[in-house]
PDB file of C-alpha atoms in Angstrom:
ATOM      1  CA  ILE F   1     -79.913 103.483  16.473  1.00 31.00           C
ATOM      2  CA  LYS F   2     -81.727 101.940  19.850  1.00 34.00           C
ATOM      3  CA  SER F   3     -83.671 104.715  22.388  1.00 36.00           C
ATOM      4  CA  GLY F   4     -80.711 105.925  24.820  1.00 40.00           C
ATOM      5  CA  ARG F   5     -78.136 105.552  22.382  1.00 38.00           C
ATOM      6  CA  GLU F   6     -78.992 108.860  20.220  1.00 41.00           C
ATOM      7  CA  SER F   7     -77.537 111.106  23.023  1.00 42.00           C
ATOM      8  CA  MET F   8     -74.200 109.556  22.641  1.00 39.00           C
ATOM      9  CA  PHE F   9     -74.197 109.781  19.333  1.00 42.00           C
ATOM     10  CA  LYS F  10     -75.772 113.010  17.941  1.00 45.00           C
ATOM     11  CA  PHE F  11     -72.447 114.255  17.253  1.00 43.00           C
ATOM     12  CA  PHE F  12     -72.131 112.427  14.225  1.00 44.00           C
ATOM     13  CA  TYR F  13     -75.906 112.751  13.002  1.00 42.00           C
ATOM     14  CA  LYS F  14     -76.482 116.779  13.336  1.00 44.00           C
ATOM     15  CA  SER F  15     -78.486 117.747  10.103  1.00 41.00           C
ATOM     16  CA  ILE F  16     -76.743 118.415   7.120  1.00 40.00           C
ATOM     17  CA  ASP F  17     -78.696 121.776   7.491  1.00 45.00           C
ATOM     18  CA  GLU F  18     -75.736 122.694   9.619  1.00 51.00           C
ATOM     19  CA  ASN F  19     -72.543 123.374   7.552  1.00 53.00           C
ATOM     20  CA  PRO F  20     -69.819 123.931   9.496  1.00 51.00           C
ATOM     21  CA  TYR F  21     -67.698 124.811   6.267  1.00 53.00           C
ATOM     22  CA  GLN F  22     -70.347 127.234   4.661  1.00 51.00           C
ATOM     23  CA  ASP F  23     -67.630 130.192   4.741  1.00 50.00           C
ATOM     24  CA  LEU F  24     -65.424 127.853   2.500  1.00 49.00           C
ATOM     25  CA  GLU F  25     -68.085 127.330  -0.229  1.00 47.00           C
ATOM     26  CA  VAL F  26     -67.201 130.732  -2.094  1.00 46.00           C
ATOM     27  CA  ALA F  27     -65.153 130.555  -5.140  1.00 45.00           C
ATOM     28  CA  HIS F  28     -65.627 126.464  -5.471  1.00 50.00           C
ATOM     29  CA  ILE F  29     -64.432 126.717  -8.981  1.00 56.00           C
ATOM     30  CA  ASP F  30     -60.608 127.638  -8.761  1.00 53.00           C
ATOM     31  CA  GLU F  31     -60.100 129.970 -11.746  1.00 61.00           C
ATOM     32  CA  LYS F  32     -56.708 129.064 -12.042  1.00 67.00           C
ATOM     33  CA  ASP F  33     -56.703 125.463 -12.855  1.00 66.00           C
ATOM     34  CA  LYS F  34     -60.588 125.228 -13.601  1.00 79.00           C
ATOM     35  CA  ARG F  35     -60.948 122.759 -11.172  1.00 86.00           C
ATOM     36  CA  ARG F  36     -64.264 121.826  -8.744  1.00 91.00           C
ATOM     37  CA  HIS F  37     -64.024 121.296  -5.155  1.00 92.00           C
ATOM     38  CA  PHE F  38     -65.820 119.182  -2.874  1.00 94.00           C
ATOM     39  CA  LEU F  39     -66.510 118.000   0.347  1.00 94.00           C
ATOM     40  CA  LEU F  40     -67.399 114.602   0.761  1.00 94.00           C
ATOM     41  CA  ARG F  41     -69.109 113.275   4.130  1.00 94.00           C
ATOM     42  CA  LEU F  42     -68.208 109.232   4.128  1.00 93.00           C
ATOM     43  CA  ALA F  43     -69.252 106.356   6.294  1.00 91.00           C
ATOM     44  CA  TYR F  44     -68.028 102.871   5.954  1.00 91.00           C
ATOM     45  CA  ARG F  45     -67.783  99.403   7.484  1.00 89.00           C
ATOM     46  CA  GLY F  46     -64.263  99.226   8.567  1.00 86.00           C
ATOM     47  CA  SER F  47     -64.803  94.983   8.380  1.00 88.00           C
ATOM     48  CA  ASP F  48     -64.922  95.422   4.622  1.00 90.00           C
ATOM     49  CA  PHE F  49     -61.851  97.302   4.154  1.00 89.00           C
ATOM     50  CA  CYS F  50     -57.891  96.995   4.943  1.00 90.00           C
ATOM     51  CA  GLY F  51     -58.182 100.444   6.184  1.00 87.00           C
ATOM     52  CA  TRP F  52     -58.494 103.729   4.555  1.00 86.00           C
ATOM     53  CA  GLN F  53     -55.157 104.093   2.978  1.00 89.00           C
ATOM     54  CA  THR F  54     -54.206 102.927  -0.477  1.00 86.00           C
ATOM     55  CA  GLN F  55     -52.172  99.644  -0.179  1.00 82.00           C
ATOM     56  CA  PRO F  56     -50.480  98.342  -3.028  1.00 81.00           C
ATOM     57  CA  ASN F  57     -49.934  95.206  -2.110  1.00 80.00           C
ATOM     58  CA  ASN F  58     -53.169  94.313  -0.207  1.00 75.00           C
ATOM     59  CA  HIS F  59     -55.231  91.855  -2.119  1.00 76.00           C
ATOM     60  CA  GLU F  60     -57.265  90.629   0.288  1.00 85.00           C
ATOM     61  CA  LEU F  61     -59.301  93.792   1.160  1.00 89.00           C
ATOM     62  CA  PRO F  62     -59.853  97.151  -0.705  1.00 90.00           C
ATOM     63  CA  SER F  63     -58.622 100.282   0.488  1.00 91.00           C
ATOM     64  CA  VAL F  64     -61.774 102.739   1.012  1.00 92.00           C
ATOM     65  CA  GLN F  65     -59.493 105.139  -0.710  1.00 91.00           C
ATOM     66  CA  LYS F  66     -59.227 102.783  -3.844  1.00 92.00           C
ATOM     67  CA  THR F  67     -62.443 102.309  -3.558  1.00 93.00           C
ATOM     68  CA  LEU F  68     -63.806 105.259  -3.844  1.00 94.00           C
ATOM     69  CA  GLU F  69     -60.826 107.025  -6.171  1.00 94.00           C
ATOM     70  CA  ASP F  70     -61.597 103.871  -8.449  1.00 93.00           C
ATOM     71  CA  TRP F  71     -65.640 104.877  -8.671  1.00 94.00           C
ATOM     72  CA  LEU F  72     -64.757 108.703  -8.975  1.00 94.00           C
ATOM     73  CA  GLY F  73     -62.387 107.767 -11.696  1.00 94.00           C
ATOM     74  CA  VAL F  74     -65.235 106.524 -13.847  1.00 94.00           C
ATOM     75  CA  ILE F  75     -66.856 109.935 -13.556  1.00 92.00           C
ATOM     76  CA  GLU F  76     -63.831 111.965 -13.988  1.00 91.00           C
ATOM     77  CA  LYS F  77     -62.755 109.449 -16.934  1.00 92.00           C
ATOM     78  CA  ASP F  78     -59.325 109.890 -14.889  1.00 91.00           C
ATOM     79  CA  LYS F  79     -57.525 108.972 -11.961  1.00 93.00           C
ATOM     80  CA  VAL F  80     -58.742 110.783  -9.153  1.00 92.00           C
ATOM     81  CA  ASN F  81     -57.113 111.267  -5.667  1.00 91.00           C
ATOM     82  CA  ILE F  82     -58.861 112.084  -2.435  1.00 92.00           C
ATOM     83  CA  ARG F  83     -57.762 113.630   0.681  1.00 91.00           C
ATOM     84  CA  VAL F  84     -59.862 112.898   4.204  1.00 90.00           C
ATOM     85  CA  CYS F  85     -59.326 114.286   7.485  1.00 88.00           C
ATOM     86  CA  GLY F  86     -57.826 111.032   9.143  1.00 83.00           C
ATOM     87  CA  ARG F  87     -56.713 107.861   8.246  1.00 82.00           C
ATOM     88  CA  THR F  88     -58.162 104.480   9.482  1.00 83.00           C
ATOM     89  CA  ASP F  89     -56.739 101.340  10.337  1.00 83.00           C
ATOM     90  CA  ALA F  90     -58.081  97.810   8.790  1.00 83.00           C
ATOM     91  CA  GLY F  91     -61.188  97.307  10.787  1.00 81.00           C
ATOM     92  CA  VAL F  92     -62.537 100.585  12.174  1.00 85.00           C
ATOM     93  CA  HIS F  93     -65.838 101.695  11.057  1.00 87.00           C
ATOM     94  CA  ALA F  94     -65.940 105.498  10.386  1.00 87.00           C
ATOM     95  CA  ILE F  95     -69.054 107.984  10.727  1.00 86.00           C
ATOM     96  CA  ARG F  96     -69.306 111.478   9.042  1.00 88.00           C
ATOM     97  CA  GLN F  97     -65.614 111.185   7.899  1.00 89.00           C
ATOM     98  CA  VAL F  98     -64.807 114.357   5.969  1.00 92.00           C
ATOM     99  CA  ALA F  99     -62.478 114.347   2.431  1.00 94.00           C
ATOM    100  CA  ARG F 100     -61.780 116.330   0.061  1.00 94.00           C
ATOM    101  CA  TYR F 101     -62.630 115.319  -3.950  1.00 94.00           C
ATOM    102  CA  ARG F 102     -61.249 117.973  -6.463  1.00 93.00           C
ATOM    103  CA  SER F 103     -63.013 117.458  -9.945  1.00 93.00           C
ATOM    104  CA  ARG F 104     -61.137 118.463 -13.165  1.00 90.00           C
ATOM    105  CA  ASN F 105     -64.365 118.931 -14.744  1.00 89.00           C
ATOM    106  CA  ALA F 106     -65.308 122.506 -14.417  1.00 87.00           C
ATOM    107  CA  GLU F 107     -68.870 121.584 -14.933  1.00 89.00           C
ATOM    108  CA  MET F 108     -68.884 119.201 -12.546  1.00 92.00           C
ATOM    109  CA  THR F 109     -71.916 119.682  -9.703  1.00 93.00           C
ATOM    110  CA  SER F 110     -72.499 118.422  -6.186  1.00 93.00           C
ATOM    111  CA  THR F 111     -75.702 116.585  -7.356  1.00 95.00           C
ATOM    112  CA  GLN F 112     -73.800 114.828 -10.092  1.00 95.00           C
ATOM    113  CA  VAL F 113     -71.279 113.449  -7.060  1.00 94.00           C
ATOM    114  CA  MET F 114     -73.920 112.661  -5.007  1.00 95.00           C
ATOM    115  CA  ASP F 115     -75.521 110.731  -7.935  1.00 94.00           C
ATOM    116  CA  HIS F 116     -72.533 108.758  -8.846  1.00 94.00           C
ATOM    117  CA  LEU F 117     -71.234 108.054  -5.340  1.00 93.00           C
ATOM    118  CA  SER F 118     -75.125 106.956  -4.338  1.00 92.00           C
ATOM    119  CA  LYS F 119     -74.261 103.965  -6.805  1.00 92.00           C
ATOM    120  CA  ILE F 120     -71.218 102.857  -5.712  1.00 90.00           C
ATOM    121  CA  PRO F 121     -71.129  98.990  -6.268  1.00 86.00           C
ATOM    122  CA  SER F 122     -69.200  98.358  -2.944  1.00 80.00           C
ATOM    123  CA  ALA F 123     -71.967  98.030   0.282  1.00 78.00           C
ATOM    124  CA  GLY F 124     -69.514  99.277   2.790  1.00 89.00           C
ATOM    125  CA  VAL F 125     -69.184 103.049   2.017  1.00 92.00           C
ATOM    126  CA  ARG F 126     -71.925 105.228   1.744  1.00 93.00           C
ATOM    127  CA  CYS F 127     -71.490 109.473   1.010  1.00 94.00           C
ATOM    128  CA  SER F 128     -74.208 111.053   2.947  1.00 93.00           C
ATOM    129  CA  GLU F 129     -72.954 114.723   1.479  1.00 94.00           C
ATOM    130  CA  VAL F 130     -71.387 116.289  -1.270  1.00 95.00           C
ATOM    131  CA  LEU F 131     -70.765 120.103  -0.756  1.00 94.00           C
ATOM    132  CA  PRO F 132     -69.446 122.623  -3.062  1.00 93.00           C
ATOM    133  CA  ILE F 133     -65.981 124.071  -1.101  1.00 90.00           C
ATOM    134  CA  SER F 134     -62.961 126.453  -1.800  1.00 87.00           C
ATOM    135  CA  ARG F 135     -59.513 125.279  -3.153  1.00 86.00           C
ATOM    136  CA  SER F 136     -58.418 126.390   0.637  1.00 87.00           C
ATOM    137  CA  PHE F 137     -60.310 123.689   2.308  1.00 86.00           C
ATOM    138  CA  HIS F 138     -57.996 120.392   3.471  1.00 87.00           C
ATOM    139  CA  PRO F 139     -59.843 118.031   5.402  1.00 87.00           C
ATOM    140  CA  THR F 140     -56.868 117.545   7.768  1.00 84.00           C
ATOM    141  CA  PHE F 141     -55.983 121.079   8.538  1.00 85.00           C
ATOM    142  CA  THR F 142     -59.734 122.783   8.363  1.00 82.00           C
ATOM    143  CA  ALA F 143     -60.713 119.938  10.959  1.00 79.00           C
ATOM    144  CA  GLU F 144     -61.918 122.125  14.071  1.00 77.00           C
ATOM    145  CA  SER F 145     -62.564 118.610  15.691  1.00 76.00           C
ATOM    146  CA  ARG F 146     -62.499 114.847  15.967  1.00 74.00           C
ATOM    147  CA  ALA F 147     -64.290 112.627  18.155  1.00 75.00           C
ATOM    148  CA  TYR F 148     -63.727 108.971  18.482  1.00 74.00           C
ATOM    149  CA  VAL F 149     -66.081 105.963  20.060  1.00 75.00           C
ATOM    150  CA  TYR F 150     -64.510 102.997  21.093  1.00 74.00           C
ATOM    151  CA  MET F 151     -67.201  99.860  21.817  1.00 75.00           C
ATOM    152  CA  ILE F 152     -66.801  97.279  23.661  1.00 75.00           C
ATOM    153  CA  ASP F 153     -69.053  94.181  23.821  1.00 76.00           C
ATOM    154  CA  ALA F 154     -69.847  93.308  27.291  1.00 75.00           C
ATOM    155  CA  ASP F 155     -71.154  90.367  26.393  1.00 79.00           C
ATOM    156  CA  CYS F 156     -67.690  88.925  25.527  1.00 81.00           C
ATOM    157  CA  ILE F 157     -66.188  89.866  28.820  1.00 84.00           C
ATOM    158  CA  ASP F 158     -66.743  87.304  31.690  1.00 87.00           C
ATOM    159  CA  ASN F 159     -66.893  90.314  34.438  1.00 87.00           C
ATOM    160  CA  PRO F 160     -68.261  93.670  32.846  1.00 83.00           C
ATOM    161  CA  GLU F 161     -67.950  95.805  35.737  1.00 86.00           C
ATOM    162  CA  ALA F 162     -64.587  94.549  37.041  1.00 88.00           C
ATOM    163  CA  PHE F 163     -63.232  95.078  33.435  1.00 87.00           C
ATOM    164  CA  THR F 164     -64.766  98.790  33.249  1.00 85.00           C
ATOM    165  CA  CYS F 165     -63.530  99.667  36.586  1.00 88.00           C
ATOM    166  CA  THR F 166     -59.677  98.105  35.530  1.00 88.00           C
ATOM    167  CA  LEU F 167     -60.050 100.472  32.194  1.00 85.00           C
ATOM    168  CA  ASN F 168     -61.381 103.370  34.145  1.00 86.00           C
ATOM    169  CA  ASN F 169     -58.059 102.803  36.347  1.00 88.00           C
ATOM    170  CA  GLU F 170     -55.966 102.968  33.324  1.00 85.00           C
ATOM    171  CA  LEU F 171     -56.810 106.063  31.779  1.00 83.00           C
ATOM    172  CA  LEU F 172     -56.969 108.234  34.800  1.00 86.00           C
ATOM    173  CA  GLY F 173     -53.734 108.750  33.855  1.00 83.00           C
ATOM    174  CA  LEU F 174     -54.155 110.385  30.517  1.00 79.00           C
ATOM    175  CA  GLN F 175     -56.810 112.692  32.379  1.00 81.00           C
ATOM    176  CA  GLY F 176     -55.417 116.491  32.009  1.00 83.00           C
ATOM    177  CA  LYS F 177     -52.265 115.575  29.526  1.00 80.00           C
ATOM    178  CA  GLU F 178     -51.899 117.223  26.631  1.00 79.00           C
ATOM    179  CA  LEU F 179     -51.440 115.431  23.432  1.00 71.00           C
ATOM    180  CA  ASP F 180     -48.788 116.147  20.705  1.00 72.00           C
ATOM    181  CA  TYR F 181     -51.531 116.908  17.883  1.00 66.00           C
ATOM    182  CA  VAL F 182     -48.802 117.737  15.115  1.00 70.00           C
ATOM    183  CA  ALA F 183     -47.326 114.520  15.785  1.00 68.00           C
ATOM    184  CA  LEU F 184     -50.442 112.843  15.393  1.00 63.00           C
ATOM    185  CA  SER F 185     -51.506 114.869  12.080  1.00 62.00           C
ATOM    186  CA  TYR F 186     -48.304 113.700  10.742  1.00 61.00           C
ATOM    187  CA  GLY F 187     -48.618 110.060  12.138  1.00 53.00           C
ATOM    188  CA  LYS F 188     -44.736 110.738  13.826  1.00 46.00           C
TER     189      LYS F 188
END
């Protein structure tokens, strides 16, 4: 990241020592079903994928979800299901995306998961952190915040100043309005 942009992206690059989920780390082995639960912190280049969610009839690009589930399935020797805090569309990049992975292997450690994910063949997705978490953690409903950054390449716009002014005027109508977060959570 070039100088001047660090503060803009500071939220995304917090130290991994700062764990907002530390209270959820206790009892990361589920005594009922003997599974281990892990938080995965992911980043991916959206142009390499058809979006987050697995799409069975898409043969052009893989989904991030399928790529990760297939790769984790190798270490599990079984089918894997991953939950994520929010799905992305095709072409949308993600930084510090949070997902949950439940391992059926009661001996699995976060180090083993991280080591395995560091060898994923897809160059477009990386895991920067694996944390043990409790069974109660759900990436969508436990999340305390989300941030979205929209970048527009001003070099492709004839008059960037006029474009910025027009965009700001359009967005004024949204200021102070509340969003229906329940509807957004369920895609309604």
